Amino acid sequence: MKKPWSGRFKKPTDILMEKFSASISFDRRLYAYDIAGSIAHCQMLGKCKIITQTDSKKIIGGLKRILKEFESGKFECDDRLEDIHMNIENRLTELIGSVAGKLHTARSRNDQVSLDIRLYLRDEGEEVVQLIKILAKTLLVLARKHTNTIIPGFTHMQQAQPILLAHHLLAYIEMLLRDQERMKDALKRINIMPLGSAALAGTGFPIDRKYTAKLLNFSEASHNSIDAVSDRDFAIEFCSTIAILMMHLSRFCEEIVLWCSSEFDWLELSDSYTTGSSIMPQKKNPDAAELIRGKSGRVYGNLVSLLTLMKSLPLAYNKDLQEDKEPIFDTVDTSKMSLSIFNGMIKSARFKKIPLHRLDISGFLTATDMADYLAEKGVPFRMAHEITGKTVAHCIESGGNLQNITLKELKNISAYFEKDVFEHIKLENSVQKKNVYGGTAKKQVEAQIARIDKKLKNKPKLSHSK
Ligand code: ARG
């Protein structure tokens, strides 16, 4: 097998070295992008009269045949040809003869591989944006169902204040919307066309880079050839965006696992997204949530791999860069799968009817409302806090709680307490009082729902749509 670069070599490549340097086993998934890039490059070479129209057409015809071979599973990859670029070029030569050699005019694999990854990530990034949107919509439906469901909100995993379940779910939608924005922003920097940078210096051929960019729907051509062939910031940004997304999913998954426990017993996942135990017949385990939580770890790993790969790497192209692909591909696969599974899991889940008295286990969820009540009566908040703290301590000592304490007991602690305090510390009233913008009162939660609904209805503008 003759290598395209064999001219200056006298000895064959060591067999183990051949295996070691080959990336075709994983970069073959870029075939459609590699071919699309080659077709555009070839069209440009023809238009600029760097090659004849006849040769250009011949090459493009050959490339289209190769695409069909890939799609029908007939294309045979060869390790000895290293990567997707040389496998395709070799096949092109088999199909159309030596004219195939003209395709690589004014091009290097260095700008070619950057192009391929950009085209690939552009598509995958758009898909991730859509998958996030689908999940946000599912959560919005769920939030709408629960604008009257009160749950305890937690800080330090201790019951803190009553909130609406809808409000809690909407918090996750906020995170997802930021993830969507981050991805859209990353797509702007992915959508830049590196071809024409060649090995590192650019090319002496009178190519038209803007034309190639237009053919491939890129917003612009890269501005510095050295940077273009050695930059992987765009892939790191992509993976860091996904890492943050997975972190969000892992937080939600952790809560789902908790909510499914018999201690919480708030949520029931569908049989379709849970598994049993091989020994304990009663078990129904929230595996989907646990796995997504776990997979966030490997995505972080991919991000750290890429950052470490790029650390201290001198300009311009270095073969180290070939190691970028597996972490990128794994990040794409893992996040898309996680988003889809999460969506199915939460869509088919059922929140249980939770009796309020069972929620307020400590009976102190509205202690802050009691302090607010006193503060509204003119007691300085710090003092109000102290009085309420004493009330809580009294309840703990006497085995009671704020829901069953008597006015007499309250008056013994502070003369500021009146009968109307009991209205103030009802769970429902506590929630409805948080009527500040962004607060948990139903009115505010409904406003949040309306705002998000509008946002999700906006038609997305694809980064590379014409
Ligand atoms: N397979 C290589 C990669 O993924 C393509 C670029 C090779 N360039 C080179 N000068 N050897 O990075």
Short mmCIF file of C-alpha atoms and ligand atoms in Angstrom, two decimals:
data_model
loop_
_atom_site.label_atom_id
_atom_site.label_comp_id
_atom_site.label_asym_id
_atom_site.label_seq_id
_atom_site.Cartn_x
_atom_site.Cartn_y
_atom_site.Cartn_z
CA MET A 1 0.00 0.00 0.00
CA LYS A 2 1.58 3.24 -1.19
CA LYS A 3 1.29 6.07 1.27
CA PRO A 4 0.57 9.54 -0.13
CA TRP A 5 3.65 10.83 1.67
CA SER A 6 6.00 7.94 0.83
CA GLY A 7 8.28 9.92 -1.53
CA ARG A 8 11.11 10.67 0.89
CA PHE A 9 10.97 7.34 2.76
CA LYS A 10 13.13 4.30 2.08
CA LYS A 11 11.93 1.88 4.77
CA PRO A 12 8.34 0.76 5.38
CA THR A 13 6.51 1.91 8.52
CA ASP A 14 6.80 -0.47 11.45
CA ILE A 15 3.59 -2.50 11.73
CA LEU A 16 2.98 -1.55 15.33
CA MET A 17 3.70 2.11 14.49
CA GLU A 18 1.15 1.89 11.69
CA LYS A 19 -1.48 0.72 14.17
CA PHE A 20 -0.38 3.31 16.69
CA SER A 21 -0.64 6.29 14.39
CA ALA A 22 -3.91 5.24 12.75
CA SER A 23 -7.09 7.11 13.66
CA ILE A 24 -9.36 5.58 11.02
CA SER A 25 -11.14 3.31 13.53
CA PHE A 26 -12.68 6.38 15.14
CA ASP A 27 -12.37 9.26 12.65
CA ARG A 28 -14.27 7.32 9.98
CA ARG A 29 -17.41 8.79 11.49
CA LEU A 30 -16.35 12.11 9.92
CA TYR A 31 -16.63 10.70 6.37
CA ALA A 32 -19.66 12.75 5.29
CA TYR A 33 -18.06 15.99 6.48
CA ASP A 34 -14.73 15.13 4.93
CA ILE A 35 -16.43 14.48 1.59
CA ALA A 36 -18.59 17.61 1.81
CA GLY A 37 -15.45 19.67 2.53
CA SER A 38 -13.59 18.06 -0.37
CA ILE A 39 -16.45 18.70 -2.77
CA ALA A 40 -16.58 22.39 -1.80
CA HIS A 41 -12.79 22.71 -2.03
CA CYS A 42 -12.83 21.09 -5.45
CA GLN A 43 -15.65 23.33 -6.68
CA MET A 44 -13.61 26.32 -5.55
CA LEU A 45 -10.45 25.03 -7.29
CA GLY A 46 -12.50 24.69 -10.49
CA LYS A 47 -14.09 28.12 -10.16
CA CYS A 48 -10.69 29.74 -9.57
CA LYS A 49 -9.28 27.83 -12.58
CA ILE A 50 -6.62 26.20 -10.43
CA ILE A 51 -7.82 22.90 -11.87
CA THR A 52 -9.98 22.50 -14.99
CA GLN A 53 -13.77 22.22 -14.73
CA THR A 54 -13.49 18.75 -16.30
CA ASP A 55 -11.09 17.57 -13.58
CA SER A 56 -13.20 19.23 -10.92
CA LYS A 57 -16.31 17.42 -12.11
CA LYS A 58 -14.47 14.10 -12.31
CA ILE A 59 -13.22 14.45 -8.76
CA ILE A 60 -16.62 15.48 -7.43
CA GLY A 61 -18.24 12.52 -9.22
CA GLY A 62 -15.74 10.20 -7.56
CA LEU A 63 -16.33 11.75 -4.14
CA LYS A 64 -20.08 11.28 -4.51
CA ARG A 65 -19.56 7.62 -5.33
CA ILE A 66 -17.42 7.24 -2.24
CA LEU A 67 -20.17 8.82 -0.14
CA LYS A 68 -22.60 6.21 -1.46
CA GLU A 69 -20.11 3.46 -0.64
CA PHE A 70 -19.95 4.68 2.94
CA GLU A 71 -23.70 4.95 3.22
CA SER A 72 -24.29 1.45 1.92
CA GLY A 73 -21.60 0.06 4.24
CA LYS A 74 -19.37 -0.95 1.32
CA PHE A 75 -16.43 1.33 2.01
CA GLU A 76 -13.50 -0.58 3.38
CA CYS A 77 -11.16 1.32 5.65
CA ASP A 78 -7.51 0.45 5.90
CA ASP A 79 -5.33 1.13 8.96
CA ARG A 80 -2.30 1.54 6.74
CA LEU A 81 -3.88 4.66 5.27
CA GLU A 82 -3.92 6.22 8.71
CA ASP A 83 -7.01 8.36 8.75
CA ILE A 84 -10.29 9.21 7.06
CA HIS A 85 -8.65 11.80 4.79
CA MET A 86 -6.11 9.43 3.24
CA ASN A 87 -8.56 6.53 3.07
CA ILE A 88 -10.90 8.66 0.99
CA GLU A 89 -8.14 10.05 -1.21
CA ASN A 90 -6.78 6.57 -1.85
CA ARG A 91 -10.19 5.29 -2.87
CA LEU A 92 -10.65 8.31 -5.10
CA THR A 93 -7.46 7.38 -6.93
CA GLU A 94 -8.71 3.81 -7.33
CA LEU A 95 -11.95 5.14 -8.81
CA ILE A 96 -10.80 7.96 -11.09
CA GLY A 97 -7.05 7.53 -11.45
CA SER A 98 -4.26 10.06 -11.05
CA VAL A 99 -6.51 13.12 -11.50
CA ALA A 100 -7.58 12.39 -7.89
CA GLY A 101 -4.18 13.75 -6.89
CA LYS A 102 -5.32 17.26 -7.87
CA LEU A 103 -7.83 17.42 -5.03
CA HIS A 104 -5.16 18.07 -2.44
CA THR A 105 -3.93 21.20 -4.25
CA ALA A 106 -3.82 24.18 -1.87
CA ARG A 107 -4.84 21.99 1.04
CA SER A 108 -3.31 20.01 3.88
CA ARG A 109 -4.77 17.46 6.21
CA ASN A 110 -4.18 20.04 8.92
CA ASP A 111 -6.81 22.47 7.68
CA GLN A 112 -8.91 19.56 6.42
CA VAL A 113 -9.25 17.90 9.83
CA SER A 114 -10.09 21.19 11.52
CA LEU A 115 -12.80 21.71 8.92
CA ASP A 116 -14.22 18.23 9.46
CA ILE A 117 -14.49 18.65 13.23
CA ARG A 118 -16.08 22.07 12.83
CA LEU A 119 -18.69 20.74 10.40
CA TYR A 120 -19.36 17.80 12.69
CA LEU A 121 -19.68 19.89 15.86
CA ARG A 122 -21.86 22.42 14.08
CA ASP A 123 -24.43 19.71 13.36
CA GLU A 124 -24.13 18.07 16.74
CA GLY A 125 -24.29 21.42 18.54
CA GLU A 126 -27.57 22.22 16.80
CA GLU A 127 -28.88 18.81 17.80
CA VAL A 128 -27.91 19.34 21.42
CA VAL A 129 -29.69 22.71 21.36
CA GLN A 130 -32.84 20.95 20.10
CA LEU A 131 -32.59 18.16 22.68
CA ILE A 132 -32.23 20.72 25.47
CA LYS A 133 -35.30 22.48 24.15
CA ILE A 134 -37.32 19.26 24.13
CA LEU A 135 -36.37 18.58 27.74
CA ALA A 136 -37.16 22.15 28.79
CA LYS A 137 -40.61 21.78 27.20
CA THR A 138 -41.24 18.52 29.06
CA LEU A 139 -40.29 20.18 32.32
CA LEU A 140 -42.53 23.13 31.55
CA VAL A 141 -45.52 20.81 31.13
CA LEU A 142 -44.68 19.27 34.48
CA ALA A 143 -44.27 22.68 36.12
CA ARG A 144 -47.70 23.72 34.85
CA LYS A 145 -49.21 20.70 36.58
CA HIS A 146 -47.67 21.63 39.90
CA THR A 147 -48.38 25.31 40.46
CA ASN A 148 -50.41 24.33 43.55
CA THR A 149 -48.12 21.62 44.88
CA ILE A 150 -46.21 22.76 47.93
CA ILE A 151 -42.95 21.06 48.85
CA PRO A 152 -40.27 21.96 51.34
CA GLY A 153 -37.35 23.80 49.82
CA PHE A 154 -33.99 22.78 51.22
CA THR A 155 -30.74 24.45 52.15
CA HIS A 156 -27.93 22.25 53.50
CA MET A 157 -30.36 19.39 52.72
CA GLN A 158 -32.38 20.59 55.75
CA GLN A 159 -35.97 21.70 55.35
CA ALA A 160 -35.82 25.44 54.79
CA GLN A 161 -38.98 27.16 53.49
CA PRO A 162 -42.09 26.01 51.66
CA ILE A 163 -41.98 26.45 47.88
CA LEU A 164 -44.04 25.41 44.90
CA LEU A 165 -42.89 22.26 43.14
CA ALA A 166 -43.33 24.20 39.90
CA HIS A 167 -40.81 26.76 41.14
CA HIS A 168 -38.28 24.03 41.86
CA LEU A 169 -38.74 22.53 38.38
CA LEU A 170 -38.47 25.95 36.78
CA ALA A 171 -35.08 26.40 38.43
CA TYR A 172 -33.83 23.50 36.29
CA ILE A 173 -35.37 25.02 33.19
CA GLU A 174 -33.39 28.21 33.88
CA MET A 175 -30.21 26.14 33.92
CA LEU A 176 -31.15 24.41 30.68
CA LEU A 177 -31.91 27.72 28.99
CA ARG A 178 -28.45 28.95 29.94
CA ASP A 179 -26.97 25.72 28.56
CA GLN A 180 -28.82 26.38 25.33
CA GLU A 181 -27.50 29.94 25.17
CA ARG A 182 -23.96 28.77 25.88
CA MET A 183 -24.16 26.22 23.09
CA LYS A 184 -25.54 28.77 20.64
CA ASP A 185 -22.69 31.08 21.55
CA ALA A 186 -20.10 28.31 21.15
CA LEU A 187 -21.59 27.55 17.73
CA LYS A 188 -20.62 31.04 16.57
CA ARG A 189 -16.95 30.19 17.05
CA ILE A 190 -17.35 26.66 15.69
CA ASN A 191 -18.85 28.09 12.52
CA ILE A 192 -15.59 29.42 11.06
CA MET A 193 -13.99 28.01 7.93
CA PRO A 194 -10.30 27.00 8.20
CA LEU A 195 -9.66 25.62 4.67
CA GLY A 196 -6.98 27.47 2.77
CA SER A 197 -4.73 27.64 5.84
CA ALA A 198 -3.08 24.54 4.33
CA ALA A 199 -0.25 23.14 6.49
CA LEU A 200 0.19 26.34 8.50
CA ALA A 201 1.30 29.16 6.22
CA GLY A 202 -1.62 29.48 3.84
CA THR A 203 -1.13 28.76 0.15
CA GLY A 204 0.39 30.35 -2.95
CA PHE A 205 -2.51 29.26 -5.15
CA PRO A 206 -5.06 31.96 -5.97
CA ILE A 207 -7.89 30.30 -4.02
CA ASP A 208 -11.11 31.98 -2.95
CA ARG A 209 -11.61 31.17 0.72
CA LYS A 210 -14.78 33.21 1.00
CA TYR A 211 -16.32 31.17 -1.78
CA THR A 212 -15.51 27.89 0.00
CA ALA A 213 -16.92 29.35 3.21
CA LYS A 214 -20.12 30.27 1.40
CA LEU A 215 -20.46 26.84 -0.19
CA LEU A 216 -20.25 25.22 3.23
CA ASN A 217 -22.51 27.79 4.94
CA PHE A 218 -19.81 29.15 7.21
CA SER A 219 -20.23 32.65 8.55
CA GLU A 220 -16.60 33.57 7.79
CA ALA A 221 -13.14 32.27 6.96
CA SER A 222 -10.53 31.99 9.72
CA HIS A 223 -8.18 34.98 9.96
CA ASN A 224 -4.80 33.43 10.77
CA SER A 225 -3.58 30.26 9.10
CA ILE A 226 -1.29 29.26 11.99
CA ASP A 227 -4.10 29.63 14.50
CA ALA A 228 -6.60 27.90 12.24
CA VAL A 229 -4.66 24.62 12.02
CA SER A 230 -3.65 24.49 15.66
CA ASP A 231 -6.76 25.83 17.41
CA ARG A 232 -9.10 23.50 19.22
CA ASP A 233 -10.68 26.15 21.48
CA PHE A 234 -13.96 25.59 19.70
CA ALA A 235 -13.97 21.91 20.69
CA ILE A 236 -12.98 22.74 24.26
CA GLU A 237 -15.80 25.28 24.44
CA PHE A 238 -18.20 22.70 23.10
CA CYS A 239 -17.13 20.16 25.72
CA SER A 240 -17.15 22.67 28.56
CA THR A 241 -20.66 23.72 27.60
CA ILE A 242 -21.67 20.07 27.70
CA ALA A 243 -19.83 19.56 30.99
CA ILE A 244 -21.93 22.31 32.57
CA LEU A 245 -25.08 20.81 31.07
CA MET A 246 -24.20 17.37 32.47
CA MET A 247 -23.51 18.96 35.84
CA HIS A 248 -27.04 20.34 35.79
CA LEU A 249 -28.50 16.98 34.82
CA SER A 250 -26.48 15.28 37.56
CA ARG A 251 -27.91 17.63 40.19
CA PHE A 252 -31.43 16.92 39.02
CA CYS A 253 -30.69 13.18 38.91
CA GLU A 254 -29.43 13.27 42.47
CA GLU A 255 -32.73 14.81 43.56
CA ILE A 256 -34.71 12.28 41.55
CA VAL A 257 -32.84 9.45 43.26
CA LEU A 258 -33.68 11.02 46.63
CA TRP A 259 -37.31 11.67 45.75
CA CYS A 260 -37.74 8.03 44.70
CA SER A 261 -36.46 6.72 48.03
CA SER A 262 -39.03 5.41 50.49
CA GLU A 263 -37.79 8.08 52.91
CA PHE A 264 -38.96 10.84 50.54
CA ASP A 265 -41.52 8.92 48.48
CA TRP A 266 -42.43 11.92 46.31
CA LEU A 267 -41.82 10.50 42.89
CA GLU A 268 -42.47 7.28 41.05
CA LEU A 269 -40.44 6.56 37.92
CA SER A 270 -41.94 4.46 35.17
CA ASP A 271 -41.00 0.78 34.93
CA SER A 272 -39.53 1.67 31.53
CA TYR A 273 -36.76 3.74 33.08
CA THR A 274 -35.97 1.65 36.15
CA THR A 275 -34.42 -1.74 36.75
CA GLY A 276 -34.74 -4.50 39.30
CA SER A 277 -32.28 -6.30 41.49
CA SER A 278 -31.00 -9.80 40.79
CA ILE A 279 -31.29 -10.68 44.45
CA MET A 280 -33.82 -8.34 46.12
CA PRO A 281 -37.22 -8.94 44.52
CA GLN A 282 -38.80 -5.75 45.88
CA LYS A 283 -36.29 -3.36 44.31
CA LYS A 284 -37.08 -0.78 41.64
CA ASN A 285 -33.92 1.18 41.13
CA PRO A 286 -33.68 4.63 39.51
CA ASP A 287 -30.82 3.47 37.25
CA ALA A 288 -31.46 6.01 34.50
CA ALA A 289 -30.95 8.89 36.94
CA GLU A 290 -27.92 7.22 38.52
CA LEU A 291 -26.31 6.56 35.16
CA ILE A 292 -26.77 10.11 33.90
CA ARG A 293 -25.32 11.33 37.19
CA GLY A 294 -22.40 8.97 36.64
CA LYS A 295 -21.89 9.92 33.03
CA SER A 296 -21.33 13.54 33.95
CA GLY A 297 -17.98 12.29 35.31
CA ARG A 298 -16.79 10.93 31.98
CA VAL A 299 -17.77 14.16 30.22
CA TYR A 300 -15.69 16.15 32.72
CA GLY A 301 -12.91 13.68 31.96
CA ASN A 302 -13.21 14.42 28.25
CA LEU A 303 -12.96 18.14 28.91
CA VAL A 304 -9.87 17.68 31.06
CA SER A 305 -8.37 15.40 28.37
CA LEU A 306 -8.77 18.12 25.77
CA LEU A 307 -7.42 20.87 28.01
CA THR A 308 -4.42 18.72 28.90
CA LEU A 309 -3.91 17.77 25.27
CA MET A 310 -3.68 21.44 24.31
CA LYS A 311 -1.62 22.55 27.30
CA SER A 312 1.86 23.75 26.23
CA LEU A 313 1.34 22.53 22.68
CA PRO A 314 3.61 24.60 20.42
CA LEU A 315 2.32 26.10 17.19
CA ALA A 316 1.18 24.95 14.77
CA TYR A 317 -0.15 21.45 14.00
CA ASN A 318 1.16 18.56 16.10
CA LYS A 319 0.06 14.96 15.83
CA ASP A 320 -1.09 15.17 19.46
CA LEU A 321 -4.16 16.84 17.98
CA GLN A 322 -5.34 13.52 16.62
CA GLU A 323 -6.15 12.65 20.24
CA ASP A 324 -8.91 15.28 20.23
CA LYS A 325 -11.43 13.09 18.45
CA GLU A 326 -12.38 10.39 20.93
CA PRO A 327 -13.14 12.82 23.79
CA ILE A 328 -15.14 14.99 21.39
CA PHE A 329 -17.13 12.05 20.01
CA ASP A 330 -17.74 10.61 23.46
CA THR A 331 -18.95 13.98 24.75
CA VAL A 332 -21.43 14.23 21.88
CA ASP A 333 -22.69 10.66 22.26
CA THR A 334 -22.95 10.79 26.04
CA SER A 335 -24.76 14.11 26.21
CA LYS A 336 -27.25 13.32 23.46
CA MET A 337 -28.09 9.97 25.03
CA SER A 338 -28.33 11.50 28.51
CA LEU A 339 -30.67 14.26 27.34
CA SER A 340 -32.95 11.80 25.55
CA ILE A 341 -33.06 9.35 28.45
CA PHE A 342 -33.63 12.14 30.95
CA ASN A 343 -36.51 13.43 28.89
CA GLY A 344 -38.14 9.99 28.68
CA MET A 345 -37.56 9.34 32.36
CA ILE A 346 -39.11 12.59 33.61
CA LYS A 347 -41.92 12.58 31.06
CA SER A 348 -43.10 9.18 32.25
CA ALA A 349 -42.55 9.88 35.95
CA ARG A 350 -45.38 10.63 38.35
CA PHE A 351 -45.24 12.94 41.33
CA LYS A 352 -47.16 11.44 44.22
CA LYS A 353 -49.78 13.30 46.16
CA ILE A 354 -47.85 14.47 49.16
CA PRO A 355 -49.99 15.33 52.22
CA LEU A 356 -48.81 18.64 53.62
CA HIS A 357 -48.49 17.38 57.18
CA ARG A 358 -46.07 14.73 55.92
CA LEU A 359 -43.99 17.33 54.15
CA ASP A 360 -43.50 19.57 57.08
CA ILE A 361 -41.81 16.89 59.13
CA SER A 362 -39.93 19.33 61.32
CA GLY A 363 -42.94 21.62 61.58
CA PHE A 364 -40.64 24.59 61.30
CA LEU A 365 -40.77 25.35 57.58
CA THR A 366 -42.46 28.68 58.23
CA ALA A 367 -40.22 29.88 61.05
CA THR A 368 -38.91 32.62 58.73
CA ASP A 369 -42.49 33.73 58.14
CA MET A 370 -42.95 34.01 61.89
CA ALA A 371 -39.87 36.24 62.11
CA ASP A 372 -41.15 38.26 59.11
CA TYR A 373 -44.50 38.62 60.91
CA LEU A 374 -42.80 40.15 63.94
CA ALA A 375 -40.62 42.36 61.74
CA GLU A 376 -43.71 43.65 59.95
CA LYS A 377 -45.00 44.67 63.37
CA GLY A 378 -41.93 46.87 63.81
CA VAL A 379 -39.66 44.48 65.71
CA PRO A 380 -36.13 44.78 64.24
CA PHE A 381 -35.55 41.66 62.12
CA ARG A 382 -32.58 40.50 64.19
CA MET A 383 -34.73 40.61 67.33
CA ALA A 384 -37.62 38.94 65.51
CA HIS A 385 -35.19 36.18 64.46
CA GLU A 386 -34.08 35.73 68.08
CA ILE A 387 -37.69 35.53 69.38
CA THR A 388 -38.63 32.99 66.70
CA GLY A 389 -35.48 31.00 67.45
CA LYS A 390 -36.54 30.86 71.10
CA THR A 391 -40.00 29.74 70.00
CA VAL A 392 -38.48 26.91 67.95
CA ALA A 393 -36.31 25.89 70.91
CA HIS A 394 -39.40 25.89 73.14
CA CYS A 395 -41.26 23.66 70.66
CA ILE A 396 -38.36 21.24 70.45
CA GLU A 397 -38.22 21.00 74.25
CA SER A 398 -41.97 20.48 74.60
CA GLY A 399 -42.19 18.11 71.64
CA GLY A 400 -44.45 20.46 69.67
CA ASN A 401 -44.03 22.55 66.55
CA LEU A 402 -45.13 25.88 65.05
CA GLN A 403 -48.33 24.37 63.73
CA ASN A 404 -49.66 23.31 67.16
CA ILE A 405 -48.17 25.85 69.57
CA THR A 406 -50.79 27.89 71.47
CA LEU A 407 -51.11 31.67 71.56
CA LYS A 408 -50.55 31.54 75.32
CA GLU A 409 -47.22 29.81 74.88
CA LEU A 410 -46.27 32.36 72.22
CA LYS A 411 -47.25 35.31 74.41
CA ASN A 412 -45.01 33.90 77.15
CA ILE A 413 -42.08 34.20 74.77
CA SER A 414 -42.99 37.61 73.33
CA ALA A 415 -45.82 40.08 73.82
CA TYR A 416 -45.68 40.98 70.14
CA PHE A 417 -47.46 37.78 69.14
CA GLU A 418 -51.18 38.17 68.30
CA LYS A 419 -53.78 35.71 67.07
CA ASP A 420 -53.13 36.61 63.43
CA VAL A 421 -49.68 35.00 63.61
CA PHE A 422 -51.25 31.61 62.87
CA GLU A 423 -52.46 32.80 59.47
CA HIS A 424 -48.96 34.03 58.66
CA ILE A 425 -47.31 30.71 59.33
CA LYS A 426 -49.62 28.56 57.25
CA LEU A 427 -47.67 26.84 54.48
CA GLU A 428 -49.99 28.15 51.72
CA ASN A 429 -49.80 31.72 52.98
CA SER A 430 -46.05 31.54 53.34
CA VAL A 431 -45.78 30.59 49.66
CA GLN A 432 -48.26 33.18 48.42
CA LYS A 433 -46.45 35.91 50.31
CA LYS A 434 -43.23 35.45 48.32
CA ASN A 435 -44.66 37.63 45.62
CA VAL A 436 -41.38 39.26 44.68
CA TYR A 437 -40.20 38.99 41.05
CA GLY A 438 -38.64 35.53 40.76
CA GLY A 439 -40.24 34.39 44.04
CA THR A 440 -42.26 31.27 44.73
CA ALA A 441 -45.76 32.85 44.96
CA LYS A 442 -48.13 31.28 42.43
CA LYS A 443 -48.50 34.58 40.58
CA GLN A 444 -44.74 34.85 40.10
CA VAL A 445 -44.40 31.20 39.15
CA GLU A 446 -47.11 31.63 36.53
CA ALA A 447 -45.26 34.66 35.18
CA GLN A 448 -42.10 32.56 34.95
CA ILE A 449 -44.01 29.87 33.08
CA ALA A 450 -45.37 32.42 30.62
CA ARG A 451 -41.91 33.92 30.07
CA ILE A 452 -40.30 30.54 29.42
CA ASP A 453 -43.18 29.40 27.25
CA LYS A 454 -42.64 32.41 25.00
CA LYS A 455 -38.91 31.78 24.88
CA LEU A 456 -39.36 28.14 23.93
CA LYS A 457 -41.82 29.02 21.19
CA ASN A 458 -39.30 31.25 19.42
CA LYS A 459 -38.14 29.63 16.21
CA PRO A 460 -34.46 28.75 16.50
CA LYS A 461 -32.10 30.38 14.02
CA LEU A 462 -29.61 27.75 12.94
CA SER A 463 -26.03 28.99 13.02
CA HIS A 464 -25.48 27.82 9.45
CA SER A 465 -28.95 28.21 7.97
CA LYS A 466 -28.98 30.04 4.68
N1 ARG B 1 -5.49 12.29 11.44
C1 ARG B 1 -4.91 13.58 11.67
C2 ARG B 1 -5.58 14.22 12.87
O1 ARG B 1 -6.57 13.81 13.26
C3 ARG B 1 -5.10 14.45 10.48
C4 ARG B 1 -4.08 15.50 10.33
C5 ARG B 1 -2.76 14.90 10.05
N2 ARG B 1 -1.78 15.86 9.74
C6 ARG B 1 -0.47 15.60 9.75
N3 ARG B 1 0.31 16.57 9.45
N4 ARG B 1 -0.02 14.42 10.04
O2 ARG B 1 -5.08 15.18 13.42
#
